[in-house]
PDB file of C-alpha atoms in Angstrom:
ATOM      1  CA  MET I 265      47.387 -28.103-122.727  1.00  0.00           C
ATOM      2  CA  CYS I 266      45.401 -27.118-119.651  1.00  0.00           C
ATOM      3  CA  THR I 267      42.182 -27.069-121.709  1.00  0.00           C
ATOM      4  CA  LYS I 268      42.961 -30.553-123.022  1.00  0.00           C
ATOM      5  CA  ILE I 269      43.360 -31.914-119.473  1.00  0.00           C
ATOM      6  CA  LEU I 270      40.173 -30.191-118.367  1.00  0.00           C
ATOM      7  CA  ILE I 271      38.183 -31.624-121.285  1.00  0.00           C
ATOM      8  CA  SER I 272      39.669 -35.074-120.655  1.00  0.00           C
ATOM      9  CA  ARG I 273      38.654 -34.887-116.967  1.00  0.00           C
ATOM     10  CA  ILE I 274      35.118 -33.750-117.799  1.00  0.00           C
ATOM     11  CA  VAL I 275      34.728 -36.580-120.325  1.00  0.00           C
ATOM     12  CA  SER I 276      36.094 -39.107-117.793  1.00  0.00           C
ATOM     13  CA  TYR I 277      33.673 -37.818-115.160  1.00  0.00           C
ATOM     14  CA  PHE I 278      30.636 -38.215-117.402  1.00  0.00           C
ATOM     15  CA  LEU I 279      31.792 -41.599-118.671  1.00  0.00           C
ATOM     16  CA  PHE I 280      32.259 -42.750-115.044  1.00  0.00           C
ATOM     17  CA  ARG I 281      28.810 -41.440-114.116  1.00  0.00           C
ATOM     18  CA  LYS I 282      27.239 -43.236-117.084  1.00  0.00           C
ATOM     19  CA  TYR I 283      29.105 -46.433-116.182  1.00  0.00           C
ATOM     20  CA  LYS I 284      28.010 -46.167-112.539  1.00  0.00           C
ATOM     21  CA  VAL I 285      24.370 -45.694-113.581  1.00  0.00           C
ATOM     22  CA  TYR I 286      24.710 -48.766-115.830  1.00  0.00           C
ATOM     23  CA  ILE I 287      26.198 -50.871-112.996  1.00  0.00           C
ATOM     24  CA  ASP I 288      23.550 -49.657-110.516  1.00  0.00           C
ATOM     25  CA  LYS I 289      20.751 -50.516-112.968  1.00  0.00           C
ATOM     26  CA  THR I 290      22.246 -53.974-113.535  1.00  0.00           C
ATOM     27  CA  ILE I 291      22.326 -54.636-109.793  1.00  0.00           C
ATOM     28  CA  GLU I 292      18.908 -53.110-109.136  1.00  0.00           C
ATOM     29  CA  LEU I 293      16.937 -54.368-112.109  1.00  0.00           C
ATOM     30  CA  GLY I 294      18.911 -57.403-113.247  1.00  0.00           C
ATOM     31  CA  THR I 295      18.163 -61.072-112.632  1.00  0.00           C
ATOM     32  CA  GLN I 296      21.606 -62.118-111.455  1.00  0.00           C
ATOM     33  CA  LEU I 297      22.161 -62.585-107.711  1.00  0.00           C
ATOM     34  CA  THR I 298      25.234 -60.477-106.913  1.00  0.00           C
ATOM     35  CA  PRO I 299      25.131 -60.027-103.113  1.00  0.00           C
ATOM     36  CA  LYS I 300      27.093 -57.076-101.800  1.00  0.00           C
ATOM     37  CA  PHE I 301      29.110 -58.291 -98.819  1.00  0.00           C
ATOM     38  CA  ASP I 302      30.522 -55.580 -96.540  1.00  0.00           C
ATOM     39  CA  ALA I 303      34.171 -54.949 -95.654  1.00  0.00           C
ATOM     40  CA  ASN I 304      34.021 -57.936 -93.274  1.00  0.00           C
ATOM     41  CA  GLY I 305      32.589 -60.197 -95.968  1.00  0.00           C
ATOM     42  CA  LEU I 306      29.119 -60.172 -94.397  1.00  0.00           C
ATOM     43  CA  ILE I 307      25.570 -59.369 -95.484  1.00  0.00           C
ATOM     44  CA  PRO I 308      22.598 -58.913 -93.106  1.00  0.00           C
ATOM     45  CA  ALA I 309      19.854 -61.518 -93.400  1.00  0.00           C
ATOM     46  CA  ILE I 310      16.358 -61.267 -91.946  1.00  0.00           C
ATOM     47  CA  ALA I 311      14.493 -64.461 -91.062  1.00  0.00           C
ATOM     48  CA  GLN I 312      10.776 -63.807 -91.517  1.00  0.00           C
ATOM     49  CA  ASP I 313       8.025 -66.301 -90.721  1.00  0.00           C
ATOM     50  CA  ALA I 314       6.644 -67.207 -94.164  1.00  0.00           C
ATOM     51  CA  LYS I 315       3.145 -67.714 -92.777  1.00  0.00           C
ATOM     52  CA  THR I 316       2.641 -64.901 -90.258  1.00  0.00           C
ATOM     53  CA  GLY I 317       5.079 -62.270 -91.607  1.00  0.00           C
ATOM     54  CA  GLU I 318       6.643 -61.919 -88.143  1.00  0.00           C
ATOM     55  CA  ILE I 319      10.316 -60.932 -88.241  1.00  0.00           C
ATOM     56  CA  LEU I 320      12.025 -63.602 -86.179  1.00  0.00           C
ATOM     57  CA  MET I 321      15.676 -62.546 -86.131  1.00  0.00           C
ATOM     58  CA  VAL I 322      18.395 -60.664 -87.982  1.00  0.00           C
ATOM     59  CA  ALA I 323      21.833 -62.195 -88.384  1.00  0.00           C
ATOM     60  CA  TYR I 324      24.753 -62.058 -90.813  1.00  0.00           C
ATOM     61  CA  MET I 325      25.868 -64.367 -93.607  1.00  0.00           C
ATOM     62  CA  ASN I 326      29.225 -64.749 -95.265  1.00  0.00           C
ATOM     63  CA  ARG I 327      29.516 -66.262 -98.743  1.00  0.00           C
ATOM     64  CA  GLU I 328      29.761 -69.785 -97.299  1.00  0.00           C
ATOM     65  CA  ALA I 329      26.632 -69.349 -95.148  1.00  0.00           C
ATOM     66  CA  LEU I 330      24.626 -68.014 -98.089  1.00  0.00           C
ATOM     67  CA  ASP I 331      25.775 -70.845-100.375  1.00  0.00           C
ATOM     68  CA  TYR I 332      24.968 -73.398 -97.662  1.00  0.00           C
ATOM     69  CA  THR I 333      21.502 -71.881 -97.156  1.00  0.00           C
ATOM     70  CA  ILE I 334      20.780 -71.971-100.905  1.00  0.00           C
ATOM     71  CA  LYS I 335      22.047 -75.555-101.171  1.00  0.00           C
ATOM     72  CA  THR I 336      20.283 -77.013 -98.121  1.00  0.00           C
ATOM     73  CA  SER I 337      17.262 -74.688 -97.668  1.00  0.00           C
ATOM     74  CA  CYS I 338      18.199 -74.501 -93.980  1.00  0.00           C
ATOM     75  CA  GLY I 339      18.800 -71.017 -92.523  1.00  0.00           C
ATOM     76  CA  THR I 340      22.556 -70.761 -91.986  1.00  0.00           C
ATOM     77  CA  TYR I 341      24.516 -67.725 -90.800  1.00  0.00           C
ATOM     78  CA  TYR I 342      27.989 -66.640 -89.752  1.00  0.00           C
ATOM     79  CA  SER I 343      28.370 -66.181 -86.008  1.00  0.00           C
ATOM     80  CA  ARG I 344      30.353 -62.972 -85.465  1.00  0.00           C
ATOM     81  CA  SER I 345      30.998 -63.830 -81.799  1.00  0.00           C
ATOM     82  CA  ARG I 346      32.076 -67.442 -82.376  1.00  0.00           C
ATOM     83  CA  LYS I 347      33.650 -66.607 -85.757  1.00  0.00           C
ATOM     84  CA  LYS I 348      32.269 -69.682 -87.496  1.00  0.00           C
ATOM     85  CA  LEU I 349      29.406 -71.003 -89.591  1.00  0.00           C
ATOM     86  CA  TRP I 350      26.194 -71.138 -87.578  1.00  0.00           C
ATOM     87  CA  LYS I 351      23.614 -73.618 -88.746  1.00  0.00           C
ATOM     88  CA  LYS I 352      20.529 -72.304 -86.953  1.00  0.00           C
ATOM     89  CA  GLY I 353      19.056 -75.109 -84.859  1.00  0.00           C
ATOM     90  CA  GLU I 354      22.233 -77.231 -84.851  1.00  0.00           C
ATOM     91  CA  GLN I 355      22.100 -77.363 -81.030  1.00  0.00           C
ATOM     92  CA  SER I 356      18.352 -77.299 -80.417  1.00  0.00           C
ATOM     93  CA  GLY I 357      17.325 -79.306 -83.480  1.00  0.00           C
ATOM     94  CA  HIS I 358      14.819 -76.618 -84.446  1.00  0.00           C
ATOM     95  CA  ILE I 359      15.994 -75.609 -87.888  1.00  0.00           C
ATOM     96  CA  GLN I 360      14.660 -72.853 -90.164  1.00  0.00           C
ATOM     97  CA  LYS I 361      13.161 -74.360 -93.314  1.00  0.00           C
ATOM     98  CA  VAL I 362      13.673 -71.767 -96.039  1.00  0.00           C
ATOM     99  CA  SER I 363      10.889 -71.467 -98.619  1.00  0.00           C
ATOM    100  CA  GLN I 364      12.037 -68.279-100.363  1.00  0.00           C
ATOM    101  CA  ILE I 365      15.113 -66.046-100.516  1.00  0.00           C
ATOM    102  CA  LEU I 366      14.558 -62.375-101.367  1.00  0.00           C
ATOM    103  CA  VAL I 367      17.139 -59.700-102.051  1.00  0.00           C
ATOM    104  CA  ASP I 368      16.745 -55.926-101.928  1.00  0.00           C
ATOM    105  CA  CYS I 369      17.318 -53.345-104.667  1.00  0.00           C
ATOM    106  CA  ASP I 370      21.039 -52.766-104.105  1.00  0.00           C
ATOM    107  CA  GLN I 371      21.578 -56.402-103.082  1.00  0.00           C
ATOM    108  CA  ASP I 372      23.067 -55.624 -99.671  1.00  0.00           C
ATOM    109  CA  CYS I 373      20.356 -57.317 -97.597  1.00  0.00           C
ATOM    110  CA  ILE I 374      18.569 -60.665 -97.727  1.00  0.00           C
ATOM    111  CA  ILE I 375      15.251 -61.977 -96.442  1.00  0.00           C
ATOM    112  CA  LEU I 376      14.744 -65.666 -95.724  1.00  0.00           C
ATOM    113  CA  LYS I 377      11.088 -66.669 -95.650  1.00  0.00           C
ATOM    114  CA  VAL I 378      11.117 -69.532 -93.189  1.00  0.00           C
ATOM    115  CA  ALA I 379       8.978 -72.107 -91.412  1.00  0.00           C
ATOM    116  CA  VAL I 380       9.950 -72.861 -87.819  1.00  0.00           C
ATOM    117  CA  ASP I 381       8.643 -75.300 -85.248  1.00  0.00           C
ATOM    118  CA  SER I 382       9.896 -73.498 -82.159  1.00  0.00           C
ATOM    119  CA  GLY I 383      10.867 -70.145 -80.683  1.00  0.00           C
ATOM    120  CA  GLN I 384      13.829 -68.599 -82.496  1.00  0.00           C
ATOM    121  CA  CYS I 385      15.427 -66.414 -79.844  1.00  0.00           C
ATOM    122  CA  HIS I 386      17.930 -67.862 -77.384  1.00  0.00           C
ATOM    123  CA  THR I 387      16.127 -65.927 -74.611  1.00  0.00           C
ATOM    124  CA  GLY I 388      13.015 -68.100 -75.048  1.00  0.00           C
ATOM    125  CA  TYR I 389      10.842 -65.890 -77.239  1.00  0.00           C
ATOM    126  CA  GLN I 390       9.389 -66.725 -80.653  1.00  0.00           C
ATOM    127  CA  SER I 391      11.097 -63.650 -82.137  1.00  0.00           C
ATOM    128  CA  CYS I 392      14.169 -61.679 -81.041  1.00  0.00           C
ATOM    129  CA  PHE I 393      11.997 -58.543 -81.232  1.00  0.00           C
ATOM    130  CA  TYR I 394      10.039 -59.051 -78.001  1.00  0.00           C
ATOM    131  CA  ARG I 395      10.407 -55.490 -76.686  1.00  0.00           C
ATOM    132  CA  ALA I 396       9.041 -52.182 -77.979  1.00  0.00           C
ATOM    133  CA  LEU I 397       9.644 -48.594 -77.037  1.00  0.00           C
ATOM    134  CA  LYS I 398       6.918 -47.447 -74.637  1.00  0.00           C
ATOM    135  CA  LYS I 399       4.717 -44.735 -76.171  1.00  0.00           C
ATOM    136  CA  GLY I 400       5.698 -41.220 -75.194  1.00  0.00           C
ATOM    137  CA  THR I 401       9.131 -42.239 -73.893  1.00  0.00           C
ATOM    138  CA  ALA I 402      12.568 -42.064 -75.464  1.00  0.00           C
ATOM    139  CA  GLU I 403      14.287 -44.954 -73.681  1.00  0.00           C
ATOM    140  CA  GLN I 404      11.709 -47.072 -71.846  1.00  0.00           C
ATOM    141  CA  LEU I 405      11.100 -50.541 -73.274  1.00  0.00           C
ATOM    142  CA  GLU I 406       8.134 -52.792 -72.597  1.00  0.00           C
ATOM    143  CA  PHE I 407       7.752 -56.486 -73.291  1.00  0.00           C
ATOM    144  CA  VAL I 408       5.277 -57.188 -76.093  1.00  0.00           C
ATOM    145  CA  ALA I 409       5.555 -61.000 -76.244  1.00  0.00           C
ATOM    146  CA  GLU I 410       5.425 -64.040 -74.008  1.00  0.00           C
ATOM    147  CA  LYS I 411       8.143 -66.673 -73.745  1.00  0.00           C
ATOM    148  CA  VAL I 412       7.407 -69.812 -75.748  1.00  0.00           C
ATOM    149  CA  PHE I 413      10.145 -72.050 -74.312  1.00  0.00           C
ATOM    150  CA  ASP I 414      12.492 -72.291 -71.350  1.00  0.00           C
ATOM    151  CA  PRO I 415      15.998 -71.381 -72.607  1.00  0.00           C
ATOM    152  CA  ASP I 416      17.674 -73.058 -69.602  1.00  0.00           C
ATOM    153  CA  LYS I 417      16.327 -76.410 -70.784  1.00  0.00           C
ATOM    154  CA  VAL I 418      17.333 -75.929 -74.430  1.00  0.00           C
ATOM    155  CA  TYR I 419      20.699 -74.250 -73.838  1.00  0.00           C
ATOM    156  CA  PRO I 420      21.986 -75.570 -70.509  1.00  0.00           C
ATOM    157  CA  SER I 421      25.006 -73.572 -69.321  1.00  0.00           C
TER     158      SER I 421
ATOM    159  CA  MET Q  31      54.541 -66.524 -56.494  1.00  0.00           C
ATOM    160  CA  CYS Q  32      53.561 -68.251 -59.704  1.00  0.00           C
ATOM    161  CA  THR Q  33      50.616 -69.939 -57.955  1.00  0.00           C
ATOM    162  CA  LYS Q  34      49.425 -66.549 -56.658  1.00  0.00           C
ATOM    163  CA  ILE Q  35      49.428 -65.089 -60.196  1.00  0.00           C
ATOM    164  CA  LEU Q  36      47.629 -68.144 -61.534  1.00  0.00           C
ATOM    165  CA  ILE Q  37      44.932 -67.951 -58.837  1.00  0.00           C
ATOM    166  CA  SER Q  38      44.546 -64.200 -59.430  1.00  0.00           C
ATOM    167  CA  ARG Q  39      44.091 -64.794 -63.191  1.00  0.00           C
ATOM    168  CA  ILE Q  40      41.553 -67.562 -62.655  1.00  0.00           C
ATOM    169  CA  VAL Q  41      39.563 -65.359 -60.229  1.00  0.00           C
ATOM    170  CA  SER Q  42      39.693 -62.424 -62.720  1.00  0.00           C
ATOM    171  CA  TYR Q  43      38.513 -64.695 -65.530  1.00  0.00           C
ATOM    172  CA  PHE Q  44      35.478 -65.918 -63.573  1.00  0.00           C
ATOM    173  CA  LEU Q  45      34.652 -62.419 -62.306  1.00  0.00           C
ATOM    174  CA  PHE Q  46      34.819 -61.116 -65.897  1.00  0.00           C
ATOM    175  CA  ARG Q  47      32.585 -63.948 -67.117  1.00  0.00           C
ATOM    176  CA  LYS Q  48      30.052 -63.248 -64.346  1.00  0.00           C
ATOM    177  CA  TYR Q  49      30.151 -59.517 -65.166  1.00  0.00           C
ATOM    178  CA  LYS Q  50      29.654 -60.213 -68.882  1.00  0.00           C
ATOM    179  CA  VAL Q  51      26.670 -62.474 -68.168  1.00  0.00           C
ATOM    180  CA  TYR Q  52      25.213 -59.705 -65.971  1.00  0.00           C
ATOM    181  CA  ILE Q  53      25.692 -57.060 -68.719  1.00  0.00           C
ATOM    182  CA  ASP Q  54      24.259 -59.374 -71.400  1.00  0.00           C
ATOM    183  CA  LYS Q  55      21.184 -60.103 -69.233  1.00  0.00           C
ATOM    184  CA  THR Q  56      20.680 -56.371 -68.617  1.00  0.00           C
ATOM    185  CA  ILE Q  57      20.747 -55.658 -72.354  1.00  0.00           C
ATOM    186  CA  GLU Q  58      18.646 -58.682 -73.281  1.00  0.00           C
ATOM    187  CA  LEU Q  59      16.057 -58.671 -70.544  1.00  0.00           C
ATOM    188  CA  GLY Q  60      16.101 -55.087 -69.301  1.00  0.00           C
ATOM    189  CA  THR Q  61      13.668 -52.275 -70.068  1.00  0.00           C
ATOM    190  CA  GLN Q  62      16.219 -49.614 -70.970  1.00  0.00           C
ATOM    191  CA  LEU Q  63      16.789 -48.845 -74.640  1.00  0.00           C
ATOM    192  CA  THR Q  64      20.569 -49.098 -75.100  1.00  0.00           C
ATOM    193  CA  PRO Q  65      21.047 -49.424 -78.863  1.00  0.00           C
ATOM    194  CA  LYS Q  66      24.346 -50.952 -79.929  1.00  0.00           C
ATOM    195  CA  PHE Q  67      25.733 -48.814 -82.738  1.00  0.00           C
ATOM    196  CA  ASP Q  68      28.520 -50.381 -84.803  1.00  0.00           C
ATOM    197  CA  ALA Q  69      32.064 -49.065 -85.341  1.00  0.00           C
ATOM    198  CA  ASN Q  70      30.648 -46.505 -87.804  1.00  0.00           C
ATOM    199  CA  GLY Q  71      28.021 -45.342 -85.309  1.00  0.00           C
ATOM    200  CA  LEU Q  72      25.201 -47.080 -87.196  1.00  0.00           C
ATOM    201  CA  ILE Q  73      22.462 -49.587 -86.415  1.00  0.00           C
ATOM    202  CA  PRO Q  74      20.366 -51.417 -89.048  1.00  0.00           C
ATOM    203  CA  ALA Q  75      16.664 -50.567 -89.073  1.00  0.00           C
ATOM    204  CA  ILE Q  76      13.919 -52.502 -90.834  1.00  0.00           C
ATOM    205  CA  ALA Q  77      10.791 -50.672 -91.973  1.00  0.00           C
ATOM    206  CA  GLN Q  78       7.880 -53.124 -91.845  1.00  0.00           C
ATOM    207  CA  ASP Q  79       4.349 -52.333 -92.945  1.00  0.00           C
ATOM    208  CA  ALA Q  80       2.368 -52.331 -89.685  1.00  0.00           C
ATOM    209  CA  LYS Q  81      -0.762 -53.629 -91.383  1.00  0.00           C
ATOM    210  CA  THR Q  82       0.467 -56.237 -93.878  1.00  0.00           C
ATOM    211  CA  GLY Q  83       3.757 -57.312 -92.241  1.00  0.00           C
ATOM    212  CA  GLU Q  84       5.604 -56.740 -95.543  1.00  0.00           C
ATOM    213  CA  ILE Q  85       9.252 -55.749 -95.073  1.00  0.00           C
ATOM    214  CA  LEU Q  86       9.556 -52.519 -97.050  1.00  0.00           C
ATOM    215  CA  MET Q  87      13.224 -51.609 -96.720  1.00  0.00           C
ATOM    216  CA  VAL Q  88      16.337 -51.903 -94.580  1.00  0.00           C
ATOM    217  CA  ALA Q  89      18.485 -48.849 -93.907  1.00  0.00           C
ATOM    218  CA  TYR Q  90      20.835 -47.565 -91.213  1.00  0.00           C
ATOM    219  CA  MET Q  91      20.374 -45.087 -88.379  1.00  0.00           C
ATOM    220  CA  ASN Q  92      22.904 -43.085 -86.434  1.00  0.00           C
ATOM    221  CA  ARG Q  93      22.063 -41.724 -82.977  1.00  0.00           C
ATOM    222  CA  GLU Q  94      20.625 -38.527 -84.481  1.00  0.00           C
ATOM    223  CA  ALA Q  95      18.366 -40.421 -86.907  1.00  0.00           C
ATOM    224  CA  LEU Q  96      17.059 -42.658 -84.126  1.00  0.00           C
ATOM    225  CA  ASP Q  97      16.384 -39.701 -81.830  1.00  0.00           C
ATOM    226  CA  TYR Q  98      14.658 -37.832 -84.655  1.00  0.00           C
ATOM    227  CA  THR Q  99      12.498 -40.879 -85.445  1.00  0.00           C
ATOM    228  CA  ILE Q 100      11.492 -41.252 -81.787  1.00  0.00           C
ATOM    229  CA  LYS Q 101      10.735 -37.531 -81.489  1.00  0.00           C
ATOM    230  CA  THR Q 102       8.775 -37.094 -84.718  1.00  0.00           C
ATOM    231  CA  SER Q 103       7.388 -40.611 -85.396  1.00  0.00           C
ATOM    232  CA  CYS Q 104       8.628 -40.214 -88.985  1.00  0.00           C
ATOM    233  CA  GLY Q 105      11.046 -42.879 -90.278  1.00  0.00           C
ATOM    234  CA  THR Q 106      14.455 -41.192 -90.472  1.00  0.00           C
ATOM    235  CA  TYR Q 107      17.762 -42.788 -91.394  1.00  0.00           C
ATOM    236  CA  TYR Q 108      21.386 -41.953 -92.087  1.00  0.00           C
ATOM    237  CA  SER Q 109      22.294 -42.069 -95.753  1.00  0.00           C
ATOM    238  CA  ARG Q 110      25.664 -43.807 -96.042  1.00  0.00           C
ATOM    239  CA  SER Q 111      26.128 -42.666 -99.651  1.00  0.00           C
ATOM    240  CA  ARG Q 112      25.178 -39.013 -99.073  1.00  0.00           C
ATOM    241  CA  LYS Q 113      26.636 -39.028 -95.543  1.00  0.00           C
ATOM    242  CA  LYS Q 114      23.741 -37.120 -93.998  1.00  0.00           C
ATOM    243  CA  LEU Q 115      20.416 -37.479 -92.229  1.00  0.00           C
ATOM    244  CA  TRP Q 116      17.785 -38.919 -94.532  1.00  0.00           C
ATOM    245  CA  LYS Q 117      14.201 -38.116 -93.664  1.00  0.00           C
ATOM    246  CA  LYS Q 118      12.389 -40.751 -95.703  1.00  0.00           C
ATOM    247  CA  GLY Q 119       9.907 -39.005 -97.995  1.00  0.00           C
ATOM    248  CA  GLU Q 120      11.551 -35.593 -97.768  1.00  0.00           C
ATOM    249  CA  GLN Q 121      11.721 -35.446-101.586  1.00  0.00           C
ATOM    250  CA  SER Q 122       8.592 -37.377-102.535  1.00  0.00           C
ATOM    251  CA  GLY Q 123       6.422 -36.228 -99.631  1.00  0.00           C
ATOM    252  CA  HIS Q 124       5.542 -39.852 -98.840  1.00  0.00           C
ATOM    253  CA  ILE Q 125       6.756 -40.205 -95.271  1.00  0.00           C
ATOM    254  CA  GLN Q 126       6.794 -43.311 -93.064  1.00  0.00           C
ATOM    255  CA  LYS Q 127       4.439 -42.841 -90.092  1.00  0.00           C
ATOM    256  CA  VAL Q 128       5.930 -44.900 -87.276  1.00  0.00           C
ATOM    257  CA  SER Q 129       3.466 -46.621 -84.952  1.00  0.00           C
ATOM    258  CA  GLN Q 130       5.899 -48.846 -83.033  1.00  0.00           C
ATOM    259  CA  ILE Q 131       9.655 -49.224 -82.544  1.00  0.00           C
ATOM    260  CA  LEU Q 132      10.941 -52.694 -81.659  1.00  0.00           C
ATOM    261  CA  VAL Q 133      14.452 -53.719 -80.666  1.00  0.00           C
ATOM    262  CA  ASP Q 134      16.030 -57.164 -80.730  1.00  0.00           C
ATOM    263  CA  CYS Q 135      17.562 -59.167 -77.899  1.00  0.00           C
ATOM    264  CA  ASP Q 136      21.107 -57.773 -78.100  1.00  0.00           C
ATOM    265  CA  GLN Q 137      19.836 -54.347 -79.153  1.00  0.00           C
ATOM    266  CA  ASP Q 138      21.810 -54.193 -82.378  1.00  0.00           C
ATOM    267  CA  CYS Q 139      18.826 -54.047 -84.738  1.00  0.00           C
ATOM    268  CA  ILE Q 140      15.595 -52.058 -84.857  1.00  0.00           C
ATOM    269  CA  ILE Q 141      12.195 -52.565 -86.484  1.00  0.00           C
ATOM    270  CA  LEU Q 142       9.966 -49.617 -87.334  1.00  0.00           C
ATOM    271  CA  LYS Q 143       6.326 -50.588 -87.773  1.00  0.00           C
ATOM    272  CA  VAL Q 144       5.132 -48.044 -90.291  1.00  0.00           C
ATOM    273  CA  ALA Q 145       2.162 -46.857 -92.328  1.00  0.00           C
ATOM    274  CA  VAL Q 146       2.947 -45.634 -95.830  1.00  0.00           C
ATOM    275  CA  ASP Q 147       0.824 -44.113 -98.573  1.00  0.00           C
ATOM    276  CA  SER Q 148       3.097 -44.954-101.487  1.00  0.00           C
ATOM    277  CA  GLY Q 149       5.761 -47.336-102.778  1.00  0.00           C
ATOM    278  CA  GLN Q 150       8.917 -47.213-100.669  1.00  0.00           C
ATOM    279  CA  CYS Q 151      11.640 -48.237-103.101  1.00  0.00           C
ATOM    280  CA  HIS Q 152      13.278 -45.644-105.361  1.00  0.00           C
ATOM    281  CA  THR Q 153      12.972 -48.157-108.223  1.00  0.00           C
ATOM    282  CA  GLY Q 154       9.154 -47.874-108.145  1.00  0.00           C
ATOM    283  CA  TYR Q 155       8.217 -50.933-106.102  1.00  0.00           C
ATOM    284  CA  GLN Q 156       6.235 -51.037-102.847  1.00  0.00           C
ATOM    285  CA  SER Q 157       9.112 -52.859-101.141  1.00  0.00           C
ATOM    286  CA  CYS Q 158      12.829 -52.980-101.919  1.00  0.00           C
ATOM    287  CA  PHE Q 159      12.540 -56.776-101.840  1.00  0.00           C
ATOM    288  CA  TYR Q 160      10.890 -57.254-105.253  1.00  0.00           C
ATOM    289  CA  ARG Q 161      13.137 -60.114-106.434  1.00  0.00           C
ATOM    290  CA  ALA Q 162      13.509 -63.682-105.195  1.00  0.00           C
ATOM    291  CA  LEU Q 163      15.927 -66.465-105.979  1.00  0.00           C
ATOM    292  CA  LYS Q 164      14.390 -68.780-108.596  1.00  0.00           C
ATOM    293  CA  LYS Q 165      13.734 -72.258-107.208  1.00  0.00           C
ATOM    294  CA  GLY Q 166      16.438 -74.778-107.997  1.00  0.00           C
ATOM    295  CA  THR Q 167      18.979 -72.128-109.002  1.00  0.00           C
ATOM    296  CA  ALA Q 168      21.884 -70.580-107.107  1.00  0.00           C
ATOM    297  CA  GLU Q 169      22.063 -67.179-108.800  1.00  0.00           C
ATOM    298  CA  GLN Q 170      18.957 -66.606-110.914  1.00  0.00           C
ATOM    299  CA  LEU Q 171      16.545 -63.948-109.640  1.00  0.00           C
ATOM    300  CA  GLU Q 172      12.920 -63.483-110.646  1.00  0.00           C
ATOM    301  CA  PHE Q 173      10.653 -60.493-110.073  1.00  0.00           C
ATOM    302  CA  VAL Q 174       7.925 -61.213-107.540  1.00  0.00           C
ATOM    303  CA  ALA Q 175       6.230 -57.800-107.456  1.00  0.00           C
ATOM    304  CA  GLU Q 176       4.790 -55.174-109.786  1.00  0.00           C
ATOM    305  CA  LYS Q 177       5.833 -51.518-109.846  1.00  0.00           C
ATOM    306  CA  VAL Q 178       3.419 -49.235-108.001  1.00  0.00           C
ATOM    307  CA  PHE Q 179       4.766 -45.889-109.236  1.00  0.00           C
ATOM    308  CA  ASP Q 180       6.938 -44.423-111.964  1.00  0.00           C
ATOM    309  CA  PRO Q 181      10.293 -43.482-110.368  1.00  0.00           C
ATOM    310  CA  ASP Q 182      11.159 -41.108-113.244  1.00  0.00           C
ATOM    311  CA  LYS Q 183       8.195 -38.926-112.284  1.00  0.00           C
ATOM    312  CA  VAL Q 184       8.980 -38.932-108.546  1.00  0.00           C
ATOM    313  CA  TYR Q 185      12.765 -38.672-108.778  1.00  0.00           C
ATOM    314  CA  PRO Q 186      13.520 -36.781-112.005  1.00  0.00           C
ATOM    315  CA  SER Q 187      17.229 -36.950-112.862  1.00  0.00           C
TER     316      SER Q 187
END
């Protein structure tokens, strides 16, 4: 009896492994968009300038934001702080025009190739990544970009 | 008595708001690296080719992986599936040489500008983002890159 259970468990294990490999291959090498949202229903999305390659920002999308982005070609996210759909540029008017949507191998991250007509960071910089770690230090940042707009004029408090 | 409590609450609210604005400004416009790890102790990190601007992969770092990357200038992550430090290239020998580490405004995302001598995706592509959504469709992916190595030779099963 014990041998029967053991054999059954070994068979189940190998069948599960084979099934997992099949599922992984389908996700990784298939042509069906099956985005993997996390436990909070979100997937990270990188907005990258289609022309220069500069990474402008990283935000999160829920299913609704992704569908809206696909439908409208306007970069749309889910604001985790405001807990609602966030159409980028809805306040400033400077939207992200999406020319291409890429997905990674395990479909848990998205890139939006975008065209923008203004700085994308609420602090006034073109990109949110305006600081770099200073060479030879472990914690010291230095600014590597110049402001391109005055945030107090665009987002008055 | 009620008026006193009300006034005290209003004062607390405005003091808290002022304190929050101060903290946000320090994180956003300061020169101290204070990475915001999530509830699982992780922060997303994007590896971007320093020369071409191509986004190669997105993975996660814990404190140890970030410290190791800063110390060694070799792209190092935390593998969520294997639950351990993941020195990129430890199996294949093709490491990521980090030339710059950037952080975003709210310090919850990192970019590693890297030089690589081989494809970075375990599926055989240069970048993990080798598929794009087909124009005019909502779910149909198309391959937009060619394989640069044979994964079966690099990662034999």
